[in-house]
Short mmCIF file of C-alpha atoms and ligand atoms in Angstrom, two decimals:
data_model
loop_
_atom_site.label_atom_id
_atom_site.label_comp_id
_atom_site.label_asym_id
_atom_site.label_seq_id
_atom_site.Cartn_x
_atom_site.Cartn_y
_atom_site.Cartn_z
CA MET A 33 -49.62 51.74 -80.95
CA ASN A 34 -47.96 50.99 -77.61
CA ILE A 35 -45.09 52.45 -75.67
CA GLN A 36 -43.51 49.16 -74.70
CA ASN A 37 -39.89 49.21 -73.52
CA LEU A 38 -39.70 52.96 -73.28
CA ARG A 39 -38.06 54.30 -70.15
CA VAL A 40 -40.28 56.67 -68.22
CA ALA A 41 -39.13 58.81 -65.28
CA PHE A 42 -41.40 60.71 -62.90
CA LEU A 43 -40.74 63.63 -60.64
CA THR A 44 -43.44 64.82 -58.29
CA LEU A 45 -43.82 68.12 -56.48
CA GLY A 46 -46.46 69.19 -54.00
CA CYS A 47 -49.07 67.35 -52.00
CA LYS A 48 -50.00 63.73 -51.27
CA VAL A 49 -52.73 63.86 -53.89
CA ASN A 50 -50.11 64.60 -56.51
CA TYR A 51 -47.98 61.68 -55.26
CA TYR A 52 -51.01 59.44 -55.45
CA GLU A 53 -51.72 60.56 -59.00
CA THR A 54 -48.09 59.90 -59.94
CA SER A 55 -48.36 56.35 -58.64
CA LYS A 56 -51.51 55.83 -60.75
CA MET A 57 -49.72 57.15 -63.85
CA GLU A 58 -46.73 54.88 -63.10
CA ASP A 59 -49.07 51.90 -62.88
CA ALA A 60 -50.66 52.81 -66.22
CA PHE A 61 -47.25 53.00 -67.88
CA LYS A 62 -46.14 49.72 -66.32
CA ALA A 63 -49.32 48.05 -67.54
CA ALA A 64 -48.53 49.35 -71.01
CA GLY A 65 -45.10 47.69 -70.84
CA ALA A 66 -42.97 50.76 -70.14
CA GLN A 67 -40.08 50.67 -67.70
CA ILE A 68 -40.17 53.13 -64.79
CA VAL A 69 -36.73 54.54 -64.03
CA SER A 70 -35.39 57.10 -61.61
CA VAL A 71 -35.42 60.70 -62.68
CA ASP A 72 -31.63 60.69 -62.26
CA GLU A 73 -31.30 58.22 -65.11
CA LYS A 74 -31.56 58.73 -68.82
CA ALA A 75 -35.18 58.28 -69.87
CA ASP A 76 -37.23 58.52 -73.04
CA ILE A 77 -40.03 60.35 -71.30
CA TYR A 78 -39.77 62.61 -68.25
CA ILE A 79 -43.06 63.35 -66.57
CA ILE A 80 -43.02 66.22 -64.11
CA ASN A 81 -46.09 66.30 -61.91
CA THR A 82 -46.06 69.97 -60.98
CA CYS A 83 -47.44 72.06 -58.14
CA THR A 84 -48.57 75.65 -58.03
CA VAL A 85 -49.52 76.18 -54.41
CA THR A 86 -47.12 79.15 -54.07
CA ASN A 87 -45.00 81.28 -56.37
CA ILE A 88 -42.03 79.24 -55.15
CA ALA A 89 -43.77 76.01 -56.18
CA ASP A 90 -44.28 77.53 -59.63
CA ARG A 91 -40.61 78.37 -59.86
CA LYS A 92 -39.59 74.89 -58.70
CA SER A 93 -41.91 73.31 -61.27
CA ARG A 94 -40.30 75.37 -64.04
CA GLN A 95 -36.81 74.46 -62.80
CA MET A 96 -37.62 70.75 -62.81
CA LEU A 97 -38.99 70.90 -66.35
CA HIS A 98 -35.90 72.70 -67.47
CA ARG A 99 -33.61 70.23 -65.70
CA ALA A 100 -35.37 67.25 -67.29
CA ARG A 101 -34.86 68.76 -70.73
CA LYS A 102 -31.14 69.12 -70.02
CA LYS A 103 -30.86 65.51 -68.84
CA ASN A 104 -31.76 64.09 -72.22
CA PRO A 105 -32.28 66.64 -74.99
CA ASP A 106 -33.88 63.91 -77.14
CA SER A 107 -36.47 62.91 -74.56
CA ILE A 108 -40.14 63.85 -74.44
CA ILE A 109 -40.89 66.23 -71.60
CA VAL A 110 -44.38 66.07 -70.19
CA ALA A 111 -45.69 68.66 -67.75
CA CYS A 112 -48.81 67.72 -65.83
CA GLY A 113 -50.54 68.83 -62.66
CA CYS A 114 -51.55 72.06 -61.03
CA TYR A 115 -48.94 74.36 -62.59
CA VAL A 116 -50.21 73.30 -66.01
CA ASN A 117 -53.77 74.08 -64.90
CA SER A 118 -52.85 77.54 -63.66
CA ALA A 119 -50.24 78.84 -66.14
CA THR A 120 -50.75 79.55 -69.83
CA GLU A 121 -49.71 76.75 -72.17
CA GLU A 122 -47.27 79.13 -73.81
CA LYS A 123 -45.50 79.73 -70.50
CA VAL A 124 -45.25 76.02 -69.70
CA ARG A 125 -43.98 75.20 -73.18
CA ALA A 126 -41.31 77.89 -72.85
CA GLU A 127 -39.52 75.49 -70.45
CA GLY A 128 -38.95 73.05 -73.31
CA VAL A 129 -42.10 71.04 -72.64
CA ASP A 130 -43.48 68.85 -75.44
CA ILE A 131 -46.82 67.88 -73.91
CA CYS A 132 -49.01 69.63 -71.33
CA ILE A 133 -51.54 67.55 -69.41
CA THR A 134 -54.04 69.11 -67.03
CA ASN A 135 -55.17 67.33 -63.85
CA ASP A 136 -58.37 65.96 -65.37
CA LEU A 137 -56.42 64.30 -68.20
CA LYS A 138 -53.89 62.47 -66.03
CA PRO A 139 -55.85 59.17 -66.30
CA GLU A 140 -55.48 59.43 -70.09
CA ILE A 141 -51.72 59.98 -70.03
CA VAL A 142 -50.71 56.70 -71.67
CA LYS A 143 -53.24 57.22 -74.46
CA ILE A 144 -52.03 60.79 -74.99
CA LEU A 145 -48.39 59.72 -75.15
CA SER A 146 -49.19 56.83 -77.49
CA SER A 147 -50.93 59.08 -79.98
CA TYR A 148 -48.15 61.63 -79.64
CA TYR A 149 -45.63 58.96 -80.63
CA MET A 150 -47.88 57.76 -83.38
CA ASP A 151 -48.12 61.27 -84.76
CA LYS A 152 -44.42 61.77 -84.55
CA GLN A 153 -43.72 58.27 -85.89
CA ILE A 154 -40.89 57.93 -83.43
CA ILE A 155 -42.01 54.79 -81.68
CA ASN A 156 -39.13 52.40 -81.51
CA SER A 157 -39.12 49.27 -79.42
CA GLU A 158 -35.34 48.98 -79.83
CA THR A 159 -34.48 51.91 -77.62
CA GLY A 160 -30.94 50.63 -77.17
CA TYR A 161 -30.89 51.10 -73.40
CA ASP A 162 -29.68 48.43 -71.06
CA GLU A 163 -32.82 46.67 -69.79
CA THR A 164 -31.04 45.43 -66.69
CA SER A 165 -30.14 48.84 -65.30
CA THR A 166 -31.60 49.82 -61.94
CA THR A 167 -35.13 51.09 -61.63
CA LYS A 168 -35.02 53.39 -58.63
CA GLY A 169 -38.25 55.25 -58.06
CA VAL A 170 -40.38 52.11 -58.19
CA GLN A 171 -42.74 52.11 -55.24
CA LYS A 172 -42.28 49.77 -52.30
CA ARG A 173 -45.20 47.51 -51.51
CA THR A 174 -45.83 48.60 -47.94
CA ARG A 175 -47.93 51.75 -47.77
CA ALA A 176 -50.22 52.94 -50.56
CA TYR A 177 -51.86 56.33 -50.91
CA ILE A 178 -55.44 56.45 -52.16
CA LYS A 179 -57.13 59.61 -53.34
CA ILE A 180 -60.81 59.56 -52.45
CA GLN A 181 -61.63 63.19 -53.10
CA ASP A 182 -60.40 66.08 -55.21
CA GLY A 183 -61.07 69.82 -55.29
CA CYS A 184 -61.92 72.21 -52.49
CA ASN A 185 -64.64 74.72 -51.60
CA GLN A 186 -62.88 76.32 -48.61
CA TYR A 187 -61.12 79.26 -50.32
CA CYS A 188 -58.42 79.93 -47.73
CA SER A 189 -57.07 83.36 -48.62
CA TYR A 190 -53.52 82.15 -49.35
CA CYS A 191 -54.43 79.12 -51.46
CA ILE A 192 -54.83 78.74 -55.21
CA ILE A 193 -56.06 75.13 -55.09
CA PRO A 194 -59.83 75.78 -55.39
CA TYR A 195 -59.14 77.73 -58.59
CA VAL A 196 -56.78 75.10 -59.97
CA ARG A 197 -58.33 71.80 -58.89
CA GLY A 198 -61.87 73.11 -58.97
CA VAL A 199 -64.80 72.41 -56.69
CA LEU A 200 -64.93 69.28 -54.61
CA ARG A 201 -65.66 65.88 -56.10
CA SER A 202 -65.75 62.63 -54.15
CA ARG A 203 -65.09 59.18 -55.56
CA ASN A 204 -67.75 56.62 -55.03
CA PRO A 205 -66.97 54.20 -52.18
CA GLU A 206 -67.27 51.03 -54.32
CA ASP A 207 -64.62 52.37 -56.65
CA VAL A 208 -62.29 53.21 -53.79
CA CYS A 209 -62.73 49.78 -52.18
CA GLU A 210 -62.13 48.00 -55.48
CA GLU A 211 -58.86 49.85 -55.89
CA ILE A 212 -57.81 49.02 -52.33
CA GLU A 213 -58.70 45.36 -52.84
CA SER A 214 -56.30 45.15 -55.76
CA LEU A 215 -53.59 46.95 -53.77
CA ALA A 216 -54.09 44.47 -50.93
CA LYS A 217 -53.64 41.62 -53.43
CA GLU A 218 -50.36 43.21 -54.52
CA GLY A 219 -49.21 43.02 -50.89
CA TYR A 220 -49.86 46.52 -49.51
CA LYS A 221 -50.75 46.37 -45.83
CA GLU A 222 -51.17 50.03 -45.02
CA ILE A 223 -53.53 52.43 -46.77
CA VAL A 224 -53.34 56.20 -46.44
CA ILE A 225 -56.61 57.87 -47.34
CA THR A 226 -55.92 61.25 -48.96
CA GLY A 227 -57.76 64.09 -50.62
CA ILE A 228 -57.47 67.82 -51.11
CA HIS A 229 -60.14 68.42 -48.46
CA LEU A 230 -60.74 64.96 -47.02
CA SER A 231 -63.22 66.17 -44.44
CA SER A 232 -65.65 67.10 -47.23
CA TYR A 233 -65.72 63.53 -48.52
CA GLY A 234 -69.22 62.60 -49.63
CA VAL A 235 -70.98 65.95 -49.14
CA ASP A 236 -71.41 66.07 -52.92
CA PHE A 237 -72.82 62.57 -53.34
CA ASN A 238 -76.30 63.77 -54.22
CA VAL A 239 -75.42 67.13 -55.71
CA GLU A 240 -75.78 67.85 -59.43
CA GLU A 241 -72.63 68.92 -61.27
CA GLU A 242 -73.85 72.52 -61.73
CA ASN A 243 -74.56 72.88 -58.02
CA ARG A 244 -71.20 71.68 -56.71
CA SER A 245 -69.81 75.19 -56.51
CA LYS A 246 -72.66 76.10 -54.15
CA ILE A 247 -71.56 73.56 -51.54
CA THR A 248 -70.49 75.73 -48.62
CA ALA A 249 -67.26 75.53 -46.65
CA ASN A 250 -69.34 74.34 -43.68
CA ALA A 251 -71.32 71.60 -45.45
CA PHE A 252 -69.16 68.80 -44.07
CA THR A 253 -69.89 69.71 -40.47
CA GLU A 254 -73.54 68.85 -41.12
CA SER A 255 -72.64 65.46 -42.58
CA LYS A 256 -70.60 64.84 -39.37
CA GLY A 257 -68.07 62.87 -41.39
CA ALA A 258 -70.53 59.97 -41.80
CA PRO A 259 -69.56 59.17 -45.43
CA LEU A 260 -65.89 59.03 -44.44
CA ILE A 261 -66.54 56.73 -41.48
CA SER A 262 -68.66 54.44 -43.58
CA LEU A 263 -65.96 54.22 -46.26
CA LEU A 264 -63.28 53.43 -43.66
CA GLU A 265 -65.46 50.69 -42.17
CA ASN A 266 -65.64 49.05 -45.58
CA VAL A 267 -61.91 49.44 -46.15
CA SER A 268 -61.19 47.77 -42.81
CA LYS A 269 -63.04 44.66 -44.02
CA ILE A 270 -60.73 44.17 -47.00
CA ASP A 271 -58.51 41.10 -46.62
CA GLY A 272 -54.85 41.95 -46.14
CA ILE A 273 -55.33 45.57 -45.06
CA GLU A 274 -53.82 45.83 -41.59
CA ARG A 275 -53.59 49.59 -41.17
CA ILE A 276 -55.67 52.57 -42.27
CA ARG A 277 -54.26 56.05 -41.90
CA LEU A 278 -56.00 59.34 -42.62
CA GLY A 279 -54.39 62.23 -44.47
CA SER A 280 -54.97 65.80 -43.35
CA ILE A 281 -58.38 66.50 -41.81
CA GLU A 282 -60.10 69.61 -40.49
CA PRO A 283 -60.53 70.15 -36.76
CA ARG A 284 -64.23 70.92 -37.26
CA ILE A 285 -65.01 67.37 -38.41
CA ILE A 286 -64.05 66.00 -35.01
CA THR A 287 -66.99 65.38 -32.74
CA GLU A 288 -67.34 62.73 -30.00
CA GLU A 289 -69.41 60.69 -32.45
CA PHE A 290 -66.85 60.95 -35.26
CA ALA A 291 -63.89 60.10 -33.00
CA LYS A 292 -65.75 57.17 -31.46
CA GLY A 293 -66.64 55.93 -34.96
CA LEU A 294 -62.97 56.02 -35.95
CA SER A 295 -61.83 54.30 -32.76
CA GLU A 296 -64.05 51.33 -33.60
CA ILE A 297 -62.52 50.77 -37.04
CA LYS A 298 -60.19 47.79 -37.15
CA GLY A 299 -56.62 48.81 -37.98
CA PHE A 300 -57.30 52.55 -37.73
CA CYS A 301 -54.07 54.39 -36.85
CA PRO A 302 -54.35 56.98 -34.05
CA HIS A 303 -52.44 59.57 -36.04
CA PHE A 304 -54.26 62.81 -36.83
CA HIS A 305 -52.90 65.50 -39.07
CA LEU A 306 -55.08 68.49 -38.22
CA SER A 307 -54.03 71.52 -40.25
CA LEU A 308 -53.76 74.48 -37.89
CA GLN A 309 -51.87 77.05 -40.06
CA SER A 310 -51.87 79.60 -37.24
CA GLY A 311 -52.42 79.47 -33.49
CA CYS A 312 -53.73 83.04 -33.44
CA ASP A 313 -57.39 83.87 -34.13
CA THR A 314 -56.79 87.16 -35.92
CA THR A 315 -54.34 85.50 -38.31
CA LEU A 316 -56.76 82.61 -38.86
CA LYS A 317 -59.42 85.14 -39.81
CA ARG A 318 -57.16 86.77 -42.38
CA MET A 319 -56.37 83.32 -43.71
CA ASN A 320 -60.12 82.69 -44.08
CA ARG A 321 -59.80 79.49 -42.09
CA HIS A 322 -63.19 78.59 -40.75
CA TYR A 323 -62.39 77.64 -37.14
CA THR A 324 -61.05 79.29 -34.01
CA THR A 325 -58.16 78.17 -31.82
CA HIS A 326 -60.71 77.34 -29.12
CA GLU A 327 -62.60 74.99 -31.46
CA TYR A 328 -59.31 73.44 -32.54
CA ALA A 329 -58.27 72.75 -28.93
CA GLU A 330 -61.67 71.16 -28.23
CA SER A 331 -61.15 68.78 -31.18
CA VAL A 332 -57.75 67.78 -29.82
CA ASP A 333 -59.29 67.14 -26.38
CA ILE A 334 -61.90 64.85 -27.93
CA LEU A 335 -59.18 62.86 -29.74
CA ARG A 336 -57.20 62.51 -26.53
CA ARG A 337 -60.26 61.22 -24.72
CA CYS A 338 -61.05 58.63 -27.42
CA PHE A 339 -57.51 57.40 -28.25
CA ASP A 340 -54.49 56.43 -26.20
CA ALA A 341 -51.65 58.96 -26.80
CA PRO A 342 -52.77 59.87 -30.32
CA ALA A 343 -50.19 61.55 -32.54
CA ILE A 344 -51.44 65.05 -33.29
CA THR A 345 -49.43 66.57 -36.13
CA THR A 346 -50.04 69.79 -38.02
CA ASP A 347 -48.97 72.39 -40.58
CA ILE A 348 -48.21 75.96 -39.52
CA ILE A 349 -47.48 78.86 -41.84
CA VAL A 350 -45.13 81.51 -40.43
CA GLY A 351 -44.78 85.03 -41.76
CA PHE A 352 -48.29 85.17 -43.22
CA ALA A 353 -49.21 88.62 -44.56
CA GLY A 354 -49.53 91.07 -41.67
CA GLU A 355 -48.38 88.59 -38.99
CA THR A 356 -47.17 90.74 -36.09
CA ASP A 357 -44.59 89.65 -33.50
CA GLU A 358 -47.43 89.22 -31.02
CA GLU A 359 -49.44 87.06 -33.40
CA PHE A 360 -46.43 84.87 -34.05
CA GLU A 361 -45.72 84.53 -30.31
CA THR A 362 -49.36 83.57 -29.76
CA THR A 363 -48.93 80.81 -32.34
CA CYS A 364 -45.75 79.53 -30.64
CA ASP A 365 -47.42 79.45 -27.22
CA TYR A 366 -50.47 77.74 -28.68
CA ALA A 367 -48.36 75.07 -30.43
CA ALA A 368 -46.60 74.30 -27.14
CA LYS A 369 -49.91 74.22 -25.26
CA ILE A 370 -51.46 71.76 -27.71
CA GLY A 371 -48.34 69.56 -27.47
CA PHE A 372 -48.10 68.52 -31.10
CA SER A 373 -46.04 65.44 -31.84
CA ASP A 374 -44.77 67.05 -35.03
CA ILE A 375 -45.25 70.32 -36.92
CA HIS A 376 -44.53 70.97 -40.57
CA VAL A 377 -43.41 74.58 -40.60
CA PHE A 378 -43.92 76.53 -43.83
CA LYS A 379 -42.74 80.03 -44.55
CA TYR A 380 -45.60 81.92 -46.18
CA SER A 381 -45.03 82.28 -49.89
CA ARG A 382 -47.22 84.64 -51.87
CA ARG A 383 -49.26 83.16 -54.66
CA SER A 384 -50.55 85.44 -57.37
CA GLY A 385 -54.26 84.97 -58.00
CA THR A 386 -55.02 84.55 -54.29
CA VAL A 387 -56.71 87.05 -51.98
CA ALA A 388 -53.77 87.21 -49.56
CA ASP A 389 -51.40 88.23 -52.32
CA SER A 390 -52.97 91.70 -52.22
CA TYR A 391 -52.87 91.99 -48.41
CA PRO A 392 -50.78 94.85 -47.01
CA ASN A 393 -47.83 94.40 -44.61
CA GLN A 394 -46.21 91.42 -46.27
CA ILE A 395 -43.39 90.02 -44.13
CA ASN A 396 -39.81 90.13 -45.34
CA GLU A 397 -37.91 86.89 -45.96
CA SER A 398 -35.37 87.27 -43.14
CA LEU A 399 -38.13 87.68 -40.53
CA LYS A 400 -39.94 84.64 -41.96
CA HIS A 401 -36.71 82.72 -41.69
CA GLU A 402 -36.20 83.76 -38.07
CA ARG A 403 -39.76 82.79 -37.16
CA SER A 404 -39.47 79.50 -38.97
CA ASN A 405 -36.29 78.61 -37.04
CA LYS A 406 -37.94 79.46 -33.74
CA LEU A 407 -40.94 77.26 -34.46
CA ILE A 408 -38.71 74.43 -35.71
CA ASP A 409 -36.88 74.54 -32.34
CA ILE A 410 -40.18 74.30 -30.51
CA THR A 411 -41.17 71.41 -32.78
CA SER A 412 -38.00 69.46 -31.91
CA ARG A 413 -38.76 69.77 -28.20
CA LEU A 414 -42.38 68.73 -28.65
CA LYS A 415 -41.40 65.79 -30.85
CA ALA A 416 -38.86 64.57 -28.27
CA ASN A 417 -41.47 64.86 -25.49
CA TYR A 418 -43.92 62.80 -27.50
CA GLU A 419 -41.39 60.14 -28.44
CA SER A 420 -40.25 59.74 -24.83
CA LEU A 421 -43.78 58.52 -24.00
CA PHE A 422 -42.93 55.24 -25.72
CA LEU A 423 -39.72 54.40 -23.85
CA GLY A 424 -39.99 50.92 -22.38
CA LYS A 425 -43.35 50.33 -24.11
CA LYS A 426 -44.27 47.83 -26.79
CA VAL A 427 -45.14 49.31 -30.19
CA SER A 428 -46.33 47.75 -33.40
CA VAL A 429 -44.07 48.43 -36.40
CA LEU A 430 -44.72 47.89 -40.08
CA THR A 431 -41.23 47.27 -41.45
CA GLU A 432 -40.26 49.00 -44.68
CA ASP A 433 -36.54 49.20 -45.32
CA THR A 434 -33.27 47.56 -44.44
CA VAL A 435 -30.57 50.16 -43.77
CA GLU A 436 -26.88 50.03 -42.91
CA LEU A 437 -25.54 52.53 -40.39
CA GLY A 438 -22.03 52.52 -38.92
CA GLY A 439 -21.44 48.94 -40.04
CA MET A 440 -24.67 47.69 -38.42
CA ARG A 441 -27.75 46.50 -40.26
CA TYR A 442 -31.19 47.62 -39.16
CA ILE A 443 -34.71 47.24 -40.32
CA GLU A 444 -36.81 50.41 -40.22
CA GLY A 445 -40.51 51.02 -40.20
CA TYR A 446 -43.24 53.14 -38.66
CA THR A 447 -45.51 52.72 -35.68
CA GLU A 448 -49.26 53.21 -35.91
CA ARG A 449 -48.65 56.75 -34.64
CA TYR A 450 -46.21 57.34 -37.48
CA VAL A 451 -43.03 57.40 -35.44
CA ARG A 452 -40.02 55.89 -37.18
CA VAL A 453 -38.47 52.84 -35.49
CA ARG A 454 -35.10 51.21 -36.11
CA ILE A 455 -34.48 47.61 -35.05
CA PRO A 456 -31.00 46.02 -35.13
CA LEU A 457 -31.22 42.95 -37.35
CA GLU A 458 -28.98 40.80 -35.19
CA SER A 459 -31.24 40.96 -32.18
CA ASN A 460 -34.25 39.60 -33.96
CA SER A 461 -35.54 36.32 -35.27
CA PRO A 462 -34.33 35.23 -38.70
CA ASP A 463 -37.78 35.70 -40.19
CA ILE A 464 -37.55 39.48 -39.84
CA ALA A 465 -38.39 40.98 -43.23
CA GLU A 466 -39.68 44.07 -44.96
CA ASN A 467 -43.44 44.64 -45.09
CA ASN A 468 -43.97 42.75 -41.84
CA LEU A 469 -45.95 43.80 -38.80
CA MET A 470 -43.95 43.21 -35.64
CA LEU A 471 -44.23 44.08 -31.96
CA VAL A 472 -41.06 45.62 -30.50
CA THR A 473 -40.02 47.16 -27.20
CA VAL A 474 -38.68 50.73 -27.40
CA GLU A 475 -35.28 50.96 -25.73
CA GLY A 476 -34.17 54.43 -26.72
CA VAL A 477 -34.58 57.41 -29.02
CA THR A 478 -31.86 58.68 -31.37
CA SER A 479 -30.95 62.37 -31.55
CA ASP A 480 -32.80 62.62 -34.86
CA GLY A 481 -36.01 61.27 -33.34
CA VAL A 482 -35.98 57.61 -34.35
CA LEU A 483 -37.14 55.06 -31.77
CA LEU A 484 -34.75 52.17 -31.17
CA GLY A 485 -36.60 48.92 -30.81
CA LYS A 486 -35.77 45.37 -29.85
S1 SF4 B 468 -58.62 73.83 -47.33
FE1 SF4 B 468 -57.71 75.83 -47.79
S2 SF4 B 468 -55.51 75.34 -47.95
FE2 SF4 B 468 -56.59 73.39 -48.18
S3 SF4 B 468 -56.89 73.14 -50.40
FE3 SF4 B 468 -58.74 74.11 -49.58
S4 SF4 B 468 -58.41 76.30 -49.87
FE4 SF4 B 468 -56.41 75.30 -50.04
#
């Protein structure tokens, strides 16, 4: 039984790993002959790839499931992902869900749906929908996300992921390279290497299944990131791959040796997302993060010695349980001192089942909001400072999209340091196209932080 001609819509919540897994599921449906459509359109199957990182993520996941059901009452609603792993099946089904798929079964999704249809005897290749309608939501062939690792053994006090995704598991490098080779053949030029705890990649290579849970939170510092470097070296040799970008890594993986190793990899992008979460040591301790602000700053110094103007971006949680005014101010001062090029600011959201959920002195929402606004203001200043470094300089851009703004046409893309660039189409050669690497001179910066190139 196949699911040919059915219209399948995806909606993804949460992290890059989830987005990666959605793209794999999309590919599997396409290979089976299904048509991927936008979630705003009428579909036969809606697949909601859920997240459970906070109570708010849970709520959002439930809302999306509910909304999909309303969109087409006759459709099949599939819930997959971390919310399905953490909630009871009964609770998930209460949102009108027909099929629940846990994270480990995502690769089997087409098979599961096919047998579901077979059971229900509702397969019908004449779905009656217009085959020529638009298929928004289909990925562009520029940048592809690859998951090389899943699970986490860090147990940060606010995070449910180790309980939901389980202990860490790394993919074997040959497998990863094979997948990237086929993406390169499809035309992808940039690869983003992702994982739940990327820095731990490979520490489980010689560990038996039953001993994985014993891998400590510090194990990766002993491996010095060698398995990751070796994988990236192999990726850089794949024909057609021009850029390699790393997802979020831990400050403790960065040593002189590791940074030097990265700097020697062809096409490696000097963009480092080092999760900080708090710039105050007492808060970091309550979060059960395993580094100090001093160690973090040392890692940043190493990166700045080994790379020219690297982009250092981060995540910071404001309003974590018990965060005093002084602790928050310490974080703000620290963020300014580090000079991040961008900060993703998150308001702490309690997650039942985590250690921090039972902490005393939880912060009220209005104070979280106030702190978040303050840190967002600091972020805008830091971002503008960083972007001004490129004025008058030449930057390499991988073009992605053609956009129309105020009657003018532009092509947009990102630099190696992940700064968005907009280039007026008129001022460039006729061969300007999407998915092209070009060298442009930065002539200005827009108020919303986009570099203007020529
Ligand atoms: S490192 Fe911490 S925040 Fe990240 S997935 Fe692991 S436990 Fe969660």
